[in-house]
């Protein structure tokens, strides 16, 4: 289980974007986090993926409390997460061909020997033809680049996926295709999913549980449990 308890986080001292937020994502569970732009949900997603250190609160991954963040976190914790961001052109190195982009995490953890098997396997999974793998980001569409970014997020077989507005810049057919890839992976691997967005219809169809940002200020609702009625 991914546990976030009493999380307060921001980017400027004494001006938190999040204050005292609780959220849990169990393995195999798909949780949608719904909220308007600018409310802080992307910051919470970055905290959940160990990319942003909170000012206070506790993050635990499968019972292990996190003490270090980003590259200081242990390899086991870092590789537990796959992340897909809203804007693929900001999260992809423009110098890399798509093949190198997808394989980048394997090289980073010393598992380059897996590239010959994983690269064609994932390219087929996300719908990228062999001709596209040799192109650089500026030579492909946003949808094709996001497919490569999703493949990169899956290449290490993460235990948790964080999709932060993954489909916001995509057309309907590409959105449906990438959501299907994520769901197939989640069902087959038992991975937990945190999908962040502002499209209520999409999140409610995609996820088993959807939490509205306003609910995170409540104790029981934030954990996904219905509030008990007072007798």
mmCIF file of C-alpha atoms in Angstrom:
data_model
loop_
_atom_site.group_PDB
_atom_site.id
_atom_site.type_symbol
_atom_site.label_atom_id
_atom_site.label_comp_id
_atom_site.label_asym_id
_atom_site.label_seq_id
_atom_site.Cartn_x
_atom_site.Cartn_y
_atom_site.Cartn_z
ATOM 1 C CA UNK A 1 0.000 0.000 0.000
ATOM 2 C CA UNK A 2 1.056 3.558 -0.745
ATOM 3 C CA UNK A 3 0.209 5.697 2.290
ATOM 4 C CA UNK A 4 0.303 9.485 2.536
ATOM 5 C CA UNK A 5 -0.543 10.804 5.972
ATOM 6 C CA UNK A 6 -0.818 14.429 7.121
ATOM 7 C CA UNK A 7 1.156 15.675 4.119
ATOM 8 C CA UNK A 8 2.042 19.369 4.048
ATOM 9 C CA UNK A 9 4.107 20.455 1.053
ATOM 10 C CA UNK A 10 4.937 23.472 -1.068
ATOM 11 C CA UNK A 11 7.687 25.228 -2.962
ATOM 12 C CA UNK A 12 8.224 28.324 -0.832
ATOM 13 C CA UNK A 13 8.948 28.487 2.878
ATOM 14 C CA UNK A 14 5.813 28.935 5.000
ATOM 15 C CA UNK A 15 3.533 28.909 1.922
ATOM 16 C CA UNK A 16 2.387 25.294 1.586
ATOM 17 C CA UNK A 17 0.365 24.192 -1.421
ATOM 18 C CA UNK A 18 -0.922 21.180 0.521
ATOM 19 C CA UNK A 19 -1.784 21.095 4.180
ATOM 20 C CA UNK A 20 -2.446 17.976 6.283
ATOM 21 C CA UNK A 21 -3.537 15.691 3.393
ATOM 22 C CA UNK A 22 -4.236 11.957 3.733
ATOM 23 C CA UNK A 23 -4.537 9.519 0.825
ATOM 24 C CA UNK A 24 -3.988 5.769 0.402
ATOM 25 C CA UNK A 25 -3.594 3.623 -2.715
ATOM 26 C CA UNK A 26 -3.615 -0.136 -2.232
ATOM 27 C CA UNK A 27 -1.801 -2.542 -4.518
ATOM 28 C CA UNK A 28 -4.060 -3.450 -7.418
ATOM 29 C CA UNK A 29 -6.324 -0.471 -6.719
ATOM 30 C CA UNK A 30 -7.030 2.362 -9.152
ATOM 31 C CA UNK A 31 -7.639 5.714 -7.465
ATOM 32 C CA UNK A 32 -8.615 8.864 -9.329
ATOM 33 C CA UNK A 33 -7.748 12.244 -7.824
ATOM 34 C CA UNK A 34 -10.125 14.838 -9.248
ATOM 35 C CA UNK A 35 -9.665 18.575 -8.888
ATOM 36 C CA UNK A 36 -9.428 21.890 -10.728
ATOM 37 C CA UNK A 37 -6.196 23.234 -12.186
ATOM 38 C CA UNK A 38 -3.911 24.845 -9.650
ATOM 39 C CA UNK A 39 -5.407 23.196 -6.569
ATOM 40 C CA UNK A 40 -2.253 21.248 -5.676
ATOM 41 C CA UNK A 41 -3.081 17.754 -6.899
ATOM 42 C CA UNK A 42 0.049 17.567 -9.080
ATOM 43 C CA UNK A 43 2.175 18.480 -6.066
ATOM 44 C CA UNK A 44 0.564 15.637 -4.134
ATOM 45 C CA UNK A 45 1.253 13.299 -7.058
ATOM 46 C CA UNK A 46 4.933 14.288 -6.996
ATOM 47 C CA UNK A 47 5.084 13.656 -3.257
ATOM 48 C CA UNK A 48 3.428 10.259 -3.789
ATOM 49 C CA UNK A 49 6.015 9.349 -6.455
ATOM 50 C CA UNK A 50 8.903 10.411 -4.176
ATOM 51 C CA UNK A 51 9.803 13.307 -6.475
ATOM 52 C CA UNK A 52 9.078 16.098 -3.997
ATOM 53 C CA UNK A 53 9.925 16.117 -0.299
ATOM 54 C CA UNK A 54 7.015 17.283 1.879
ATOM 55 C CA UNK A 55 7.536 19.762 4.664
ATOM 56 C CA UNK A 56 5.853 17.386 7.079
ATOM 57 C CA UNK A 57 3.843 14.199 7.150
ATOM 58 C CA UNK A 58 4.557 10.538 6.438
ATOM 59 C CA UNK A 59 4.849 8.592 3.193
ATOM 60 C CA UNK A 60 5.102 4.820 3.350
ATOM 61 C CA UNK A 61 5.482 2.307 0.521
ATOM 62 C CA UNK A 62 4.380 -1.226 1.373
ATOM 63 C CA UNK A 63 4.978 -0.593 5.049
ATOM 64 C CA UNK A 64 8.371 1.097 4.600
ATOM 65 C CA UNK A 65 8.471 4.725 5.719
ATOM 66 C CA UNK A 66 10.209 6.990 3.217
ATOM 67 C CA UNK A 67 13.055 9.126 4.598
ATOM 68 C CA UNK A 68 14.879 10.154 1.419
ATOM 69 C CA UNK A 69 13.564 11.609 -1.837
ATOM 70 C CA UNK A 70 14.385 11.719 -5.512
ATOM 71 C CA UNK A 71 17.843 10.284 -6.191
ATOM 72 C CA UNK A 72 18.603 9.892 -2.504
ATOM 73 C CA UNK A 73 15.846 7.341 -2.085
ATOM 74 C CA UNK A 74 16.914 3.708 -2.244
ATOM 75 C CA UNK A 75 16.888 2.035 -5.646
ATOM 76 C CA UNK A 76 14.151 -0.332 -4.467
ATOM 77 C CA UNK A 77 11.873 2.587 -3.624
ATOM 78 C CA UNK A 78 12.734 4.630 -6.732
ATOM 79 C CA UNK A 79 12.001 1.738 -9.049
ATOM 80 C CA UNK A 80 8.702 0.997 -7.311
ATOM 81 C CA UNK A 81 7.152 3.936 -9.215
ATOM 82 C CA UNK A 82 6.399 4.665 -12.821
ATOM 83 C CA UNK A 83 5.303 8.232 -13.564
ATOM 84 C CA UNK A 84 3.640 9.744 -16.631
ATOM 85 C CA UNK A 85 3.381 13.535 -16.709
ATOM 86 C CA UNK A 86 0.918 15.824 -18.477
ATOM 87 C CA UNK A 87 3.321 17.391 -20.981
ATOM 88 C CA UNK A 88 5.533 14.769 -22.645
ATOM 89 C CA UNK A 89 7.754 17.372 -24.293
ATOM 90 C CA UNK A 90 8.797 18.700 -20.897
ATOM 91 C CA UNK A 91 9.515 15.240 -19.496
ATOM 92 C CA UNK A 92 11.436 13.833 -22.487
ATOM 93 C CA UNK A 93 15.060 14.601 -23.320
ATOM 94 C CA UNK A 94 14.837 16.137 -26.839
ATOM 95 C CA UNK A 95 18.227 14.658 -27.751
ATOM 96 C CA UNK A 96 17.133 11.048 -27.298
ATOM 97 C CA UNK A 97 15.517 8.854 -29.889
ATOM 98 C CA UNK A 98 12.337 7.197 -28.641
ATOM 99 C CA UNK A 99 14.127 3.874 -28.289
ATOM 100 C CA UNK A 100 16.699 5.441 -25.945
ATOM 101 C CA UNK A 101 13.962 7.339 -24.094
ATOM 102 C CA UNK A 102 12.093 4.126 -23.296
ATOM 103 C CA UNK A 103 15.266 2.279 -22.314
ATOM 104 C CA UNK A 104 16.656 5.121 -20.178
ATOM 105 C CA UNK A 105 15.486 3.717 -16.786
ATOM 106 C CA UNK A 106 17.032 0.308 -17.543
ATOM 107 C CA UNK A 107 20.390 1.905 -18.272
ATOM 108 C CA UNK A 108 20.114 4.034 -15.131
ATOM 109 C CA UNK A 109 19.774 0.971 -12.867
ATOM 110 C CA UNK A 110 22.360 -1.164 -14.646
ATOM 111 C CA UNK A 111 19.926 -3.443 -16.448
ATOM 112 C CA UNK A 112 20.797 -2.575 -20.039
ATOM 113 C CA UNK A 113 20.961 -6.277 -20.878
ATOM 114 C CA UNK A 114 17.140 -6.322 -20.724
ATOM 115 C CA UNK A 115 16.741 -3.693 -23.462
ATOM 116 C CA UNK A 116 16.679 -6.096 -26.472
ATOM 117 C CA UNK A 117 13.683 -7.889 -24.962
ATOM 118 C CA UNK A 118 11.823 -5.071 -23.221
ATOM 119 C CA UNK A 119 12.056 -2.417 -25.946
ATOM 120 C CA UNK A 120 10.158 -4.220 -28.744
ATOM 121 C CA UNK A 121 7.764 -5.714 -26.203
ATOM 122 C CA UNK A 122 6.786 -2.326 -24.788
ATOM 123 C CA UNK A 123 6.751 -0.582 -28.159
ATOM 124 C CA UNK A 124 4.132 -3.062 -29.318
ATOM 125 C CA UNK A 125 2.190 -2.701 -26.052
ATOM 126 C CA UNK A 126 1.844 1.082 -26.364
ATOM 127 C CA UNK A 127 1.352 1.077 -30.132
ATOM 128 C CA UNK A 128 4.660 2.434 -31.405
ATOM 129 C CA UNK A 129 5.897 1.063 -34.738
ATOM 130 C CA UNK A 130 9.555 0.260 -35.274
ATOM 131 C CA UNK A 131 9.879 3.247 -37.626
ATOM 132 C CA UNK A 132 8.967 5.635 -34.791
ATOM 133 C CA UNK A 133 11.542 4.279 -32.340
ATOM 134 C CA UNK A 134 14.367 5.853 -34.346
ATOM 135 C CA UNK A 135 12.835 9.332 -34.233
ATOM 136 C CA UNK A 136 13.449 12.126 -31.740
ATOM 137 C CA UNK A 137 10.666 13.951 -29.848
ATOM 138 C CA UNK A 138 10.412 16.828 -32.330
ATOM 139 C CA UNK A 139 9.780 14.320 -35.107
ATOM 140 C CA UNK A 140 6.671 12.744 -33.567
ATOM 141 C CA UNK A 141 3.257 13.936 -32.392
ATOM 142 C CA UNK A 142 2.299 14.591 -28.770
ATOM 143 C CA UNK A 143 0.335 11.351 -28.729
ATOM 144 C CA UNK A 144 3.236 9.294 -30.074
ATOM 145 C CA UNK A 145 5.616 10.885 -27.590
ATOM 146 C CA UNK A 146 3.236 10.210 -24.703
ATOM 147 C CA UNK A 147 3.069 6.568 -25.780
ATOM 148 C CA UNK A 148 6.865 6.445 -25.462
ATOM 149 C CA UNK A 149 6.701 8.139 -22.056
ATOM 150 C CA UNK A 150 4.193 5.539 -20.869
ATOM 151 C CA UNK A 151 6.461 2.754 -22.119
ATOM 152 C CA UNK A 152 9.328 4.372 -20.177
ATOM 153 C CA UNK A 153 7.163 4.409 -17.034
ATOM 154 C CA UNK A 154 6.428 0.689 -17.418
ATOM 155 C CA UNK A 155 9.885 -0.540 -18.401
ATOM 156 C CA UNK A 156 11.000 -1.352 -14.822
ATOM 157 C CA UNK A 157 7.700 -3.089 -14.014
ATOM 158 C CA UNK A 158 6.758 -0.663 -11.188
ATOM 159 C CA UNK A 159 4.518 -1.585 -8.270
ATOM 160 C CA UNK A 160 2.756 1.787 -8.480
ATOM 161 C CA UNK A 161 1.846 4.043 -11.395
ATOM 162 C CA UNK A 162 1.263 7.774 -11.031
ATOM 163 C CA UNK A 163 -0.431 9.329 -14.071
ATOM 164 C CA UNK A 164 -0.565 13.099 -13.658
ATOM 165 C CA UNK A 165 -2.997 14.478 -16.277
ATOM 166 C CA UNK A 166 -1.563 11.847 -18.631
ATOM 167 C CA UNK A 167 -4.287 12.300 -21.253
ATOM 168 C CA UNK A 168 -4.884 16.057 -20.993
ATOM 169 C CA UNK A 169 -3.181 16.845 -24.325
ATOM 170 C CA UNK A 170 -4.401 13.795 -26.248
ATOM 171 C CA UNK A 171 -7.299 13.082 -28.567
ATOM 172 C CA UNK A 172 -10.060 10.654 -27.613
ATOM 173 C CA UNK A 173 -8.674 7.630 -29.450
ATOM 174 C CA UNK A 174 -5.164 8.003 -28.013
ATOM 175 C CA UNK A 175 -6.622 8.583 -24.556
ATOM 176 C CA UNK A 176 -8.629 5.349 -24.786
ATOM 177 C CA UNK A 177 -5.588 3.419 -26.038
ATOM 178 C CA UNK A 178 -3.258 4.592 -23.250
ATOM 179 C CA UNK A 179 -5.839 4.092 -20.508
ATOM 180 C CA UNK A 180 -6.320 0.536 -21.790
ATOM 181 C CA UNK A 181 -2.547 -0.079 -21.610
ATOM 182 C CA UNK A 182 -2.421 1.173 -18.023
ATOM 183 C CA UNK A 183 -5.411 -0.921 -17.000
ATOM 184 C CA UNK A 184 -4.029 -4.073 -18.623
ATOM 185 C CA UNK A 185 -0.751 -3.564 -16.780
ATOM 186 C CA UNK A 186 -2.510 -2.911 -13.470
ATOM 187 C CA UNK A 187 -4.655 -6.022 -13.731
ATOM 188 C CA UNK A 188 -1.787 -8.265 -14.819
ATOM 189 C CA UNK A 189 0.808 -6.984 -12.342
ATOM 190 C CA UNK A 190 -1.320 -6.022 -9.344
ATOM 191 C CA UNK A 191 0.159 -2.517 -9.386
ATOM 192 C CA UNK A 192 -1.589 0.376 -7.670
ATOM 193 C CA UNK A 193 -2.625 3.395 -9.743
ATOM 194 C CA UNK A 194 -3.029 7.056 -8.824
ATOM 195 C CA UNK A 195 -4.579 8.896 -11.773
ATOM 196 C CA UNK A 196 -4.712 12.678 -11.396
ATOM 197 C CA UNK A 197 -7.004 14.796 -13.546
ATOM 198 C CA UNK A 198 -9.863 17.265 -13.872
ATOM 199 C CA UNK A 199 -12.082 15.198 -16.176
ATOM 200 C CA UNK A 200 -14.673 13.654 -13.864
ATOM 201 C CA UNK A 201 -16.183 11.419 -16.563
ATOM 202 C CA UNK A 202 -12.824 9.935 -17.511
ATOM 203 C CA UNK A 203 -11.679 9.305 -13.938
ATOM 204 C CA UNK A 204 -14.970 7.776 -12.833
ATOM 205 C CA UNK A 205 -14.948 5.393 -15.792
ATOM 206 C CA UNK A 206 -11.258 4.604 -15.417
ATOM 207 C CA UNK A 207 -10.818 4.231 -11.661
ATOM 208 C CA UNK A 208 -12.416 2.044 -9.054
ATOM 209 C CA UNK A 209 -12.439 4.939 -6.578
ATOM 210 C CA UNK A 210 -12.435 8.659 -7.294
ATOM 211 C CA UNK A 211 -11.552 11.218 -4.620
ATOM 212 C CA UNK A 212 -12.438 14.866 -5.195
ATOM 213 C CA UNK A 213 -9.837 17.345 -4.003
ATOM 214 C CA UNK A 214 -12.343 18.895 -1.605
ATOM 215 C CA UNK A 215 -12.757 15.505 0.070
ATOM 216 C CA UNK A 216 -9.135 15.466 1.156
ATOM 217 C CA UNK A 217 -9.912 17.918 3.918
ATOM 218 C CA UNK A 218 -12.146 15.267 5.523
ATOM 219 C CA UNK A 219 -10.767 12.353 7.530
ATOM 220 C CA UNK A 220 -12.950 9.406 6.553
ATOM 221 C CA UNK A 221 -13.669 10.536 3.003
ATOM 222 C CA UNK A 222 -10.005 11.155 2.305
ATOM 223 C CA UNK A 223 -9.256 7.521 3.035
ATOM 224 C CA UNK A 224 -12.044 6.429 0.744
ATOM 225 C CA UNK A 225 -14.341 5.284 3.563
ATOM 226 C CA UNK A 226 -17.907 6.618 3.785
ATOM 227 C CA UNK A 227 -18.636 8.796 6.763
ATOM 228 C CA UNK A 228 -20.763 7.070 9.402
ATOM 229 C CA UNK A 229 -24.110 8.594 10.129
ATOM 230 C CA UNK A 230 -24.718 9.861 13.610
ATOM 231 C CA UNK A 231 -27.518 7.881 15.305
#
